[in-house]
């Protein structure tokens, strides 16, 4: 009965913690009425793309090879299609990278080359329909004139957009030509912002002004601003002077500030051979040290195994166990004097350092005028742009691009954000909230509250046991009990609770094991058969005794 009661209690506790309501309402995702796609017109845009006409003839897939290697061909597939995951607008089509673990490249030429001398605004949407572990979603503005198949070697003027492989960052790179040599250099934004990586449609905007300032925005919020002259590595303008590459340090140049004192002499009492540690001559063997007792002794309770064969297994010897007499002693075995630091130890002598009279200072090559120096105070006047393209590597498919704007109007980009992107983003949020409802808060049951109080009490007991143990280690068990009775009670409670738990586990185990074992009827023993006869004989003797007593009274 006790075993069954304990089993019921334990199952009740488990049910209160892990159990769920038996009756649950089936959840049917709500049907969301999405707003319909309506083409949006933008006046005076250099490039505006909503993919209403599909890929052809605007967009051209590249069949080139990356870095000229046949094994790295741009074989990733592209498609213009409606969004499959978390769509916000019905009938809205976008450009989608369809292949996993592939190089993708696609480009679209502008109607005519674009000169960003009056400023530049680049804006587009990115949506990750699959969780992105490694892949790019950046766009390139290709330098005019664009020639041949689009690839990684195609010159570009600006590269902008999110990228994630390891760390996640928002690229902003611009290429600037040295007006003297004509050589282009890539300039990377310092401390780029971190883009979002969820499945929502996000809007990326780059604005370059004619005063050499720039702004990078995500979802209409400025995340990075600065100067084309100051916030990029390497800087646009090279230094006026550089180290002379042909200058070298003279052979007799002395650049050691200090040298060992040549006049220093080791003191006569300096003993280099003195050891760092010596025996402590003041140490005294403790009174409780048992020199004649070994630390380990043969186990007195060990018995030679019955199957031990001395000829095959060798002479049997009992295993060694710690000597119980050493448990309360200061030590056992031969006492050895401890060591201490040698106060006379000085180590190897070295002469002290002095200032070097021949020191000439730290050598540095002479500075010369930089033959490649130039000063461009208008880097915003970037190279003309002939096309726009996506040249990406991605491990996940479903990277989606939409609503691409290129021009020089901040107002036009802002209107697109408010009238095209924001309604889509708000619709996606509504779909996300409707299809992923927040779980209703449940009032904890009485059993759950009792379990919570029980857990708090267990924590209190654990703290008390820990404190009592520390006192017992420092002051002894008797003094600890005298000073901390609550801690001692906590120890008793912990031991008793542990014993109760072990007893219950063993009882339940025995009970479960007994459920599958049928009872075997036992034949009556000789003792059980003789029991009735013994009982009758005992009863007869008692009656005889009573009769004798009655006759004695009458006599």
Coordinates of C-alpha atoms in Angstrom, one line a residue:
X1 CA 0.0 0.0 0.0
X2 CA 2.8 2.4 0.9
X3 CA 4.6 1.7 -2.4
X4 CA 1.5 2.4 -4.4
X5 CA 0.8 5.6 -2.4
X6 CA 4.3 6.9 -3.1
X7 CA 4.0 6.0 -6.7
X8 CA 0.8 8.0 -7.0
X9 CA 2.4 11.0 -5.3
X10 CA 5.4 11.0 -7.6
X11 CA 3.2 10.6 -10.7
X12 CA 1.0 13.5 -9.5
X13 CA 4.1 15.7 -9.1
X14 CA 5.3 14.9 -12.6
X15 CA 1.9 15.5 -14.0
X16 CA 1.7 18.9 -12.4
X17 CA 5.0 19.9 -13.8
X18 CA 4.9 18.4 -17.3
X19 CA 1.2 17.7 -17.8
X20 CA -1.0 19.5 -20.3
X21 CA -4.7 20.0 -20.5
X22 CA -6.4 16.9 -21.8
X23 CA -8.8 19.0 -23.9
X24 CA -7.2 21.4 -26.4
X25 CA -8.7 23.3 -29.2
X26 CA -7.2 22.6 -32.6
X27 CA -5.5 25.6 -34.1
X28 CA -6.4 26.5 -37.6
X29 CA -4.2 29.2 -39.2
X30 CA -6.3 32.3 -40.0
X31 CA -6.8 33.2 -43.6
X32 CA -5.2 36.6 -44.2
X33 CA -6.5 38.8 -47.0
X34 CA -3.3 40.2 -48.6
X35 CA -3.4 43.6 -50.4
X36 CA -3.0 43.2 -54.2
X37 CA 0.1 44.3 -56.0
X38 CA -0.2 47.6 -57.9
X39 CA 2.6 48.8 -60.1
X40 CA 4.3 52.0 -58.8
X41 CA 5.6 54.6 -61.1
X42 CA 8.7 56.7 -60.4
X43 CA 9.5 59.7 -62.5
X44 CA 13.1 60.7 -63.5
X45 CA 14.6 57.5 -62.1
X46 CA 17.8 56.3 -63.7
X47 CA 16.6 52.7 -63.0
X48 CA 13.4 51.5 -61.4
X49 CA 12.6 47.7 -61.3
X50 CA 9.6 45.9 -59.9
X51 CA 10.0 42.8 -62.1
X52 CA 6.6 43.2 -63.7
X53 CA 8.0 42.1 -67.1
X54 CA 10.0 39.1 -65.9
X55 CA 13.7 38.6 -66.6
X56 CA 13.9 39.2 -70.3
X57 CA 14.9 41.4 -72.0
X58 CA 16.1 43.6 -69.1
X59 CA 18.1 41.1 -67.1
X60 CA 20.8 38.9 -68.5
X61 CA 22.1 35.8 -66.8
X62 CA 25.9 35.4 -66.8
X63 CA 27.5 32.1 -68.0
X64 CA 31.0 33.3 -67.3
X65 CA 33.4 31.6 -64.9
X66 CA 34.6 33.1 -61.6
X67 CA 38.3 34.1 -61.8
X68 CA 38.5 32.2 -65.0
X69 CA 38.1 28.8 -63.4
X70 CA 35.9 26.3 -65.1
X71 CA 34.9 24.7 -61.8
X72 CA 33.6 28.0 -60.5
X73 CA 31.1 28.7 -63.2
X74 CA 28.1 31.0 -62.6
X75 CA 25.6 28.2 -62.8
X76 CA 23.1 29.4 -60.2
X77 CA 19.6 29.8 -61.5
X78 CA 17.5 32.9 -61.3
X79 CA 13.7 33.3 -61.5
X80 CA 11.1 36.1 -61.3
X81 CA 8.3 34.8 -59.2
X82 CA 6.0 35.5 -56.3
X83 CA 7.4 35.2 -52.8
X84 CA 6.7 31.7 -51.3
X85 CA 7.6 32.4 -47.6
X86 CA 5.8 35.2 -45.6
X87 CA 4.4 37.1 -48.5
X88 CA 3.0 40.5 -47.8
X89 CA 1.5 41.5 -51.2
X90 CA -0.6 39.3 -53.4
X91 CA 0.8 39.1 -57.0
X92 CA 4.0 40.8 -56.1
X93 CA 6.9 39.3 -58.1
X94 CA 10.6 39.6 -57.3
X95 CA 14.0 38.3 -58.5
X96 CA 15.0 35.1 -56.6
X97 CA 18.3 33.3 -56.5
X98 CA 17.1 29.7 -56.8
X99 CA 20.2 27.5 -56.3
X100 CA 22.0 26.4 -53.2
X101 CA 25.8 26.3 -53.0
X102 CA 26.2 28.0 -56.4
X103 CA 27.7 31.1 -57.9
X104 CA 25.0 33.4 -59.2
X105 CA 25.5 36.4 -61.6
X106 CA 22.9 38.5 -63.4
X107 CA 22.9 42.1 -64.6
X108 CA 20.8 44.7 -66.3
X109 CA 22.1 47.6 -68.4
X110 CA 20.9 51.1 -67.9
X111 CA 19.2 53.0 -70.7
X112 CA 22.3 55.2 -70.8
X113 CA 25.4 55.6 -68.5
X114 CA 24.7 57.4 -65.3
X115 CA 27.0 60.2 -64.0
X116 CA 26.7 60.4 -60.2
X117 CA 28.3 63.9 -60.1
X118 CA 25.0 65.4 -58.9
X119 CA 24.7 62.9 -56.1
X120 CA 23.6 59.2 -56.0
X121 CA 20.8 57.3 -54.3
X122 CA 20.7 53.5 -54.4
X123 CA 17.8 51.6 -52.8
X124 CA 16.5 48.1 -52.9
X125 CA 14.7 45.4 -50.9
X126 CA 16.2 42.1 -49.7
X127 CA 14.1 39.2 -48.3
X128 CA 15.7 36.0 -47.0
X129 CA 13.1 33.2 -47.6
X130 CA 15.4 30.7 -46.0
X131 CA 17.7 31.1 -42.9
X132 CA 20.9 32.5 -44.3
X133 CA 24.1 30.8 -43.0
X134 CA 26.5 31.9 -45.7
X135 CA 25.7 34.1 -48.6
X136 CA 25.7 37.6 -50.1
X137 CA 22.8 39.9 -51.0
X138 CA 24.7 42.9 -52.2
X139 CA 24.4 44.8 -55.5
X140 CA 27.1 46.2 -57.8
X141 CA 26.9 49.3 -59.8
X142 CA 29.0 48.4 -62.8
X143 CA 31.5 50.9 -64.3
X144 CA 30.9 52.2 -67.8
X145 CA 31.6 50.9 -70.3
X146 CA 30.6 47.4 -69.3
X147 CA 32.2 44.8 -71.6
X148 CA 31.8 41.0 -71.9
X149 CA 30.0 38.6 -69.6
X150 CA 29.4 39.9 -66.1
X151 CA 31.7 38.2 -63.5
X152 CA 33.8 39.0 -60.4
X153 CA 36.4 40.7 -62.6
X154 CA 33.9 43.2 -64.1
X155 CA 34.9 46.6 -62.9
X156 CA 32.3 48.2 -60.5
X157 CA 31.9 51.7 -59.1
X158 CA 30.0 50.8 -55.9
X159 CA 29.2 47.6 -54.1
X160 CA 26.5 47.9 -51.5
X161 CA 24.4 45.5 -49.4
X162 CA 24.2 42.8 -46.8
X163 CA 26.6 39.8 -46.6
X164 CA 26.9 37.0 -44.1
X165 CA 29.6 34.3 -43.9
X166 CA 30.7 34.1 -40.4
X167 CA 30.2 37.7 -39.4
X168 CA 27.2 39.6 -40.8
X169 CA 27.8 43.1 -42.2
X170 CA 26.5 45.7 -44.6
X171 CA 29.1 46.3 -47.4
X172 CA 29.7 49.8 -48.7
X173 CA 32.7 49.8 -51.1
X174 CA 33.5 52.4 -53.7
X175 CA 36.3 52.3 -56.3
X176 CA 38.2 55.5 -56.9
X177 CA 40.7 56.2 -59.7
X178 CA 44.1 57.7 -59.1
X179 CA 44.1 60.8 -61.4
X180 CA 47.9 60.4 -62.0
X181 CA 48.3 56.7 -62.5
X182 CA 44.7 55.8 -63.5
X183 CA 44.8 52.9 -61.1
X184 CA 41.6 52.0 -59.2
X185 CA 41.6 51.3 -55.5
X186 CA 38.8 49.8 -53.4
X187 CA 37.8 51.9 -50.3
X188 CA 35.9 50.0 -47.6
X189 CA 33.6 51.6 -45.1
X190 CA 35.0 51.5 -41.5
X191 CA 32.8 49.8 -38.9
X192 CA 29.9 48.9 -41.2
X193 CA 26.4 48.3 -39.6
X194 CA 25.0 44.9 -39.0
X195 CA 22.0 44.0 -41.2
X196 CA 19.0 42.0 -40.0
X197 CA 18.8 38.3 -41.0
X198 CA 15.2 37.4 -40.4
X199 CA 12.6 36.5 -43.1
X200 CA 11.0 40.0 -43.4
X201 CA 11.5 42.3 -46.4
X202 CA 14.2 44.9 -45.5
X203 CA 15.0 48.1 -47.3
X204 CA 18.6 49.2 -47.8
X205 CA 19.4 52.8 -48.9
X206 CA 22.7 54.4 -49.8
X207 CA 22.9 58.2 -50.3
X208 CA 26.0 60.0 -51.5
X209 CA 25.8 63.8 -51.4
X210 CA 27.8 66.4 -53.4
X211 CA 29.6 67.5 -50.2
X212 CA 31.3 64.1 -49.9
X213 CA 29.1 62.9 -47.1
X214 CA 27.1 59.7 -47.2
X215 CA 24.3 58.0 -45.3
X216 CA 23.5 54.3 -45.0
X217 CA 19.9 53.4 -43.9
X218 CA 18.1 50.2 -43.1
X219 CA 14.3 50.3 -43.2
X220 CA 14.3 54.0 -43.5
X221 CA 16.5 54.5 -40.4
X222 CA 20.0 56.0 -40.7
X223 CA 22.5 53.5 -39.4
X224 CA 25.8 55.0 -40.5
X225 CA 26.8 58.5 -41.7
X226 CA 30.2 60.0 -42.5
X227 CA 32.6 61.3 -45.1
X228 CA 34.0 59.7 -48.2
X229 CA 37.3 61.4 -47.3
X230 CA 37.6 60.2 -43.7
X231 CA 35.6 57.0 -43.0
X232 CA 37.2 54.5 -45.4
X233 CA 40.2 52.2 -45.6
X234 CA 42.4 53.0 -47.2
X235 CA 41.9 56.8 -47.3
X236 CA 41.1 58.3 -50.7
X237 CA 44.0 60.7 -50.8
X238 CA 47.5 59.1 -50.2
X239 CA 50.1 60.7 -47.9
X240 CA 52.3 63.5 -49.2
X241 CA 55.4 61.8 -48.0
X242 CA 56.4 58.2 -47.8
X243 CA 59.4 56.2 -46.5
X244 CA 62.3 56.0 -49.0
X245 CA 62.1 52.4 -50.2
X246 CA 65.8 52.5 -51.1
X247 CA 67.1 53.8 -47.8
X248 CA 68.6 51.3 -45.4
X249 CA 70.1 51.4 -41.9
X250 CA 73.9 52.0 -41.8
X251 CA 75.9 49.0 -40.5
X252 CA 77.4 51.1 -37.7
X253 CA 74.1 52.4 -36.5
X254 CA 73.6 51.8 -32.7
X255 CA 69.9 51.7 -31.7
X256 CA 70.3 50.0 -28.3
X257 CA 69.3 52.4 -25.6
X258 CA 71.0 50.6 -22.7
X259 CA 73.9 48.2 -22.3
X260 CA 75.3 46.1 -19.4
X261 CA 77.7 48.2 -17.2
X262 CA 81.2 47.1 -18.3
X263 CA 82.7 48.3 -15.0
X264 CA 80.3 46.4 -12.7
X265 CA 81.8 43.6 -10.6
X266 CA 79.9 40.8 -8.9
X267 CA 79.9 41.3 -5.1
X268 CA 82.2 39.0 -3.2
X269 CA 79.3 37.6 -1.1
X270 CA 77.2 36.8 -4.1
X271 CA 76.7 33.0 -4.1
X272 CA 75.3 31.9 -7.4
X273 CA 75.2 28.3 -6.3
X274 CA 73.0 28.9 -3.3
X275 CA 69.7 26.8 -3.7
X276 CA 66.4 28.6 -3.9
X277 CA 64.9 26.2 -1.2
X278 CA 66.4 24.9 2.0
X279 CA 65.3 22.6 4.8
X280 CA 63.4 24.4 7.6
X281 CA 65.6 23.7 10.6
X282 CA 63.0 25.2 12.9
X283 CA 60.2 22.8 11.9
X284 CA 59.2 20.3 14.6
X285 CA 57.4 16.9 14.1
X286 CA 53.8 17.2 15.2
X287 CA 52.9 15.2 18.4
X288 CA 50.2 13.3 16.6
X289 CA 52.5 12.1 13.8
X290 CA 52.6 8.2 13.6
X291 CA 55.9 7.3 12.1
X292 CA 55.4 3.6 12.6
X293 CA 52.1 3.5 10.8
X294 CA 52.1 3.2 7.0
X295 CA 49.8 5.3 4.9
X296 CA 48.4 2.3 3.1
X297 CA 47.7 -1.2 4.5
X298 CA 46.4 -4.5 3.1
X299 CA 42.6 -4.6 3.1
X300 CA 41.8 -6.8 6.2
X301 CA 38.4 -7.7 4.9
X302 CA 39.6 -8.8 1.5
X303 CA 39.4 -12.5 0.7
X304 CA 41.2 -14.5 -1.9
X305 CA 38.8 -15.3 -4.8
X306 CA 37.7 -18.9 -5.0
X307 CA 38.8 -19.2 -8.6
X308 CA 42.3 -17.7 -7.9
X309 CA 45.0 -20.1 -9.3
X310 CA 48.4 -19.3 -7.7
X311 CA 50.2 -21.1 -10.5
X312 CA 48.5 -19.2 -13.3
X313 CA 47.6 -15.9 -11.5
X314 CA 50.6 -15.6 -9.2
X315 CA 50.7 -15.2 -5.5
X316 CA 47.5 -13.5 -4.3
X317 CA 47.8 -10.3 -2.2
X318 CA 45.0 -8.3 -0.8
X319 CA 44.5 -4.8 -2.2
X320 CA 45.8 -1.8 -0.4
X321 CA 43.5 0.6 1.4
X322 CA 44.1 3.8 3.4
X323 CA 45.3 3.2 7.0
X324 CA 42.3 4.0 9.3
X325 CA 44.7 5.0 12.0
X326 CA 46.0 7.9 9.9
X327 CA 42.5 9.4 9.4
X328 CA 42.7 11.4 12.7
X329 CA 46.5 11.6 13.0
X330 CA 48.7 14.6 11.9
X331 CA 50.4 12.2 9.5
X332 CA 51.8 8.7 9.0
X333 CA 55.1 7.3 7.8
X334 CA 58.6 8.7 8.1
X335 CA 58.4 12.4 9.0
X336 CA 60.5 14.7 6.7
X337 CA 61.5 18.2 7.5
X338 CA 59.7 20.7 5.1
X339 CA 61.5 23.1 2.9
X340 CA 61.4 26.9 2.9
X341 CA 62.7 29.7 0.8
X342 CA 66.5 30.4 1.1
X343 CA 66.9 33.9 2.4
X344 CA 70.5 33.9 0.9
X345 CA 69.3 32.9 -2.6
X346 CA 70.3 35.5 -5.2
X347 CA 70.5 33.5 -8.4
X348 CA 72.8 34.2 -11.3
X349 CA 74.5 37.5 -11.2
X350 CA 74.2 39.9 -14.1
X351 CA 75.7 43.4 -14.4
X352 CA 73.2 46.3 -14.2
X353 CA 72.2 48.2 -17.3
X354 CA 73.4 51.7 -18.0
X355 CA 72.6 54.2 -20.8
X356 CA 74.5 53.4 -24.0
X357 CA 76.9 56.3 -24.8
X358 CA 77.0 55.2 -28.4
X359 CA 73.2 55.2 -28.8
X360 CA 72.0 57.2 -31.8
X361 CA 68.3 56.8 -31.5
X362 CA 65.7 54.6 -33.3
X363 CA 66.5 54.4 -37.0
X364 CA 63.9 55.2 -39.5
X365 CA 64.2 55.6 -43.3
X366 CA 64.2 59.1 -44.6
X367 CA 61.0 60.6 -45.9
X368 CA 60.6 61.5 -49.5
X369 CA 57.8 63.0 -51.6
X370 CA 55.2 60.5 -52.6
X371 CA 55.5 60.1 -56.4
X372 CA 51.8 58.9 -56.5
X373 CA 50.5 61.7 -54.3
X374 CA 47.3 63.5 -55.3
X375 CA 44.6 65.4 -53.6
X376 CA 41.0 64.8 -54.7
X377 CA 38.6 66.8 -52.7
X378 CA 35.6 65.6 -54.7
X379 CA 35.5 61.8 -54.5
X380 CA 31.7 61.9 -54.8
X381 CA 32.3 62.4 -58.5
X382 CA 32.6 58.6 -59.1
X383 CA 33.1 56.8 -62.4
X384 CA 30.0 56.6 -64.6
X385 CA 27.7 53.6 -64.1
X386 CA 26.6 51.5 -67.1
X387 CA 24.7 48.6 -65.4
X388 CA 23.4 47.1 -62.2
X389 CA 24.2 43.5 -61.2
X390 CA 24.1 40.8 -58.5
X391 CA 27.2 38.6 -58.4
X392 CA 26.8 36.3 -55.4
X393 CA 27.8 33.1 -53.7
X394 CA 25.2 31.6 -51.4
X395 CA 24.7 28.3 -49.5
X396 CA 21.0 28.9 -49.2
X397 CA 18.4 29.5 -52.0
X398 CA 15.6 32.0 -51.8
X399 CA 17.5 35.3 -51.5
X400 CA 15.0 37.7 -53.0
X401 CA 15.4 41.2 -54.5
X402 CA 12.7 43.8 -55.3
X403 CA 11.9 47.5 -55.9
X404 CA 15.4 48.5 -57.1
X405 CA 15.8 52.3 -57.4
X406 CA 18.9 54.2 -58.8
X407 CA 18.9 57.9 -59.2
X408 CA 19.8 61.2 -57.5
X409 CA 16.5 62.0 -55.7
X410 CA 16.3 61.5 -51.9
X411 CA 12.6 62.4 -52.0
X412 CA 11.8 59.7 -54.6
X413 CA 13.6 57.1 -52.5
X414 CA 11.7 58.3 -49.4
X415 CA 8.3 58.0 -51.2
X416 CA 9.1 54.5 -52.4
X417 CA 10.0 53.6 -48.8
X418 CA 6.7 55.0 -47.5
X419 CA 4.3 53.9 -50.3
X420 CA 5.8 50.6 -51.5
X421 CA 8.1 49.0 -48.9
X422 CA 6.3 50.0 -45.7
X423 CA 2.8 48.7 -46.7
X424 CA 4.5 45.4 -47.6
X425 CA 6.5 45.3 -44.4
X426 CA 3.4 46.0 -42.3
X427 CA 1.4 43.3 -44.1
X428 CA 4.2 40.8 -43.5
X429 CA 4.1 41.7 -39.8
X430 CA 0.4 41.1 -39.7
X431 CA 0.8 37.7 -41.3
X432 CA 3.6 36.8 -39.0
X433 CA 1.6 37.7 -35.9
X434 CA -1.5 36.0 -37.1
X435 CA 0.3 32.7 -38.0
X436 CA 2.4 32.7 -34.9
X437 CA 0.0 33.7 -32.0
X438 CA 1.5 34.3 -28.6
X439 CA 0.7 31.5 -26.2
X440 CA -2.0 32.5 -23.6
X441 CA -0.7 32.9 -20.1
X442 CA -1.9 30.1 -17.8
X443 CA -2.6 30.5 -14.1
X444 CA -0.4 28.1 -12.2
X445 CA -2.2 25.3 -10.4
X446 CA -2.1 24.8 -6.6
X447 CA 0.3 21.9 -7.1
X448 CA 2.6 24.0 -9.2
X449 CA 2.6 26.7 -6.5
X450 CA 3.4 24.1 -3.9
X451 CA 6.2 22.7 -6.0
X452 CA 7.6 26.3 -6.4
X453 CA 7.5 26.8 -2.6
X454 CA 9.1 23.3 -2.2
X455 CA 11.9 24.3 -4.6
X456 CA 12.6 27.5 -2.7
X457 CA 12.7 25.5 0.6
X458 CA 15.2 23.1 -1.0
X459 CA 17.4 26.0 -2.0
X460 CA 17.3 27.3 1.6
X461 CA 18.3 23.9 3.0
X462 CA 21.2 23.7 0.5
X463 CA 22.5 27.0 1.7
X464 CA 22.2 26.0 5.4
X465 CA 24.0 22.7 4.8
X466 CA 26.8 24.5 2.9
X467 CA 27.2 27.0 5.8
X468 CA 27.1 24.3 8.4
X469 CA 29.7 22.2 6.6
X470 CA 32.1 25.2 6.4
X471 CA 31.8 25.8 10.1
X472 CA 32.3 22.1 10.9
X473 CA 35.5 22.1 8.8
X474 CA 36.9 25.1 10.7
X475 CA 35.6 24.6 14.2
X476 CA 34.7 21.0 14.5
X477 CA 31.3 19.2 14.4
X478 CA 30.5 19.8 18.1
X479 CA 31.1 23.6 18.0
X480 CA 29.2 23.8 14.7
X481 CA 26.2 22.1 16.2
X482 CA 26.3 24.4 19.2
X483 CA 26.5 27.6 17.1
X484 CA 24.3 26.7 14.1
X485 CA 21.4 24.5 15.2
X486 CA 19.4 25.4 12.1
X487 CA 22.2 24.2 9.9
X488 CA 22.4 20.9 11.8
X489 CA 18.7 20.4 11.4
X490 CA 19.1 21.1 7.7
X491 CA 21.8 18.4 7.4
X492 CA 19.4 15.9 9.1
X493 CA 16.6 17.0 6.8
X494 CA 18.8 16.6 3.7
X495 CA 20.0 13.1 4.8
X496 CA 16.5 12.0 5.7
X497 CA 15.1 13.3 2.4
X498 CA 17.8 11.5 0.5
X499 CA 17.2 8.3 2.3
X500 CA 13.4 8.7 1.7
X501 CA 14.1 9.2 -2.0
X502 CA 16.3 6.2 -2.2
X503 CA 13.8 4.0 -0.3
X504 CA 11.0 5.1 -2.7
X505 CA 13.1 4.4 -5.8
X506 CA 13.9 0.9 -4.5
X507 CA 10.4 0.2 -3.4
X508 CA 8.9 1.3 -6.7
X509 CA 11.5 -0.8 -8.5
X510 CA 10.6 -3.8 -6.5
X511 CA 6.9 -3.2 -7.0
X512 CA 7.2 -2.8 -10.8
X513 CA 9.4 -5.9 -11.0
X514 CA 6.8 -7.8 -9.0
X515 CA 4.0 -6.9 -11.4
X516 CA 5.4 -9.2 -14.0
X517 CA 6.2 -12.1 -11.7
X518 CA 3.2 -14.6 -11.1
X519 CA 2.8 -15.8 -7.6
X520 CA 3.9 -19.4 -7.1
X521 CA 1.8 -21.4 -4.5
X522 CA 4.0 -22.9 -1.8
X523 CA 3.2 -26.4 -0.4
X524 CA 2.4 -26.4 3.3
X525 CA 5.4 -27.1 5.5
X526 CA 5.7 -29.5 8.4
X527 CA 5.6 -26.7 10.9
X528 CA 2.4 -25.3 9.4
X529 CA 0.8 -28.8 9.5
X530 CA 1.7 -29.3 13.2
X531 CA 0.6 -25.9 14.2
X532 CA -3.1 -26.8 14.7
X533 CA -2.2 -29.9 16.8
X534 CA 0.1 -27.7 19.0
X535 CA -2.7 -25.2 19.4
X536 CA -5.1 -27.9 20.6
X537 CA -2.6 -29.4 23.0
X538 CA -1.9 -26.0 24.5
X539 CA -5.6 -25.3 24.9
X540 CA -6.1 -28.7 26.7
X541 CA -3.2 -28.0 29.0
X542 CA -4.7 -24.7 30.0
X543 CA -8.0 -26.4 30.9
X544 CA -6.3 -29.1 33.0
X545 CA -4.4 -26.4 34.9
X546 CA -7.7 -24.6 35.7
X547 CA -9.3 -27.8 37.0
X548 CA -6.4 -28.5 39.3
X549 CA -6.7 -25.0 40.8
X550 CA -10.4 -25.4 41.4
X551 CA -9.9 -28.8 43.2
X552 CA -7.2 -27.2 45.4
X553 CA -9.6 -24.5 46.5
X554 CA -12.4 -27.0 47.4
X555 CA -9.9 -29.0 49.5

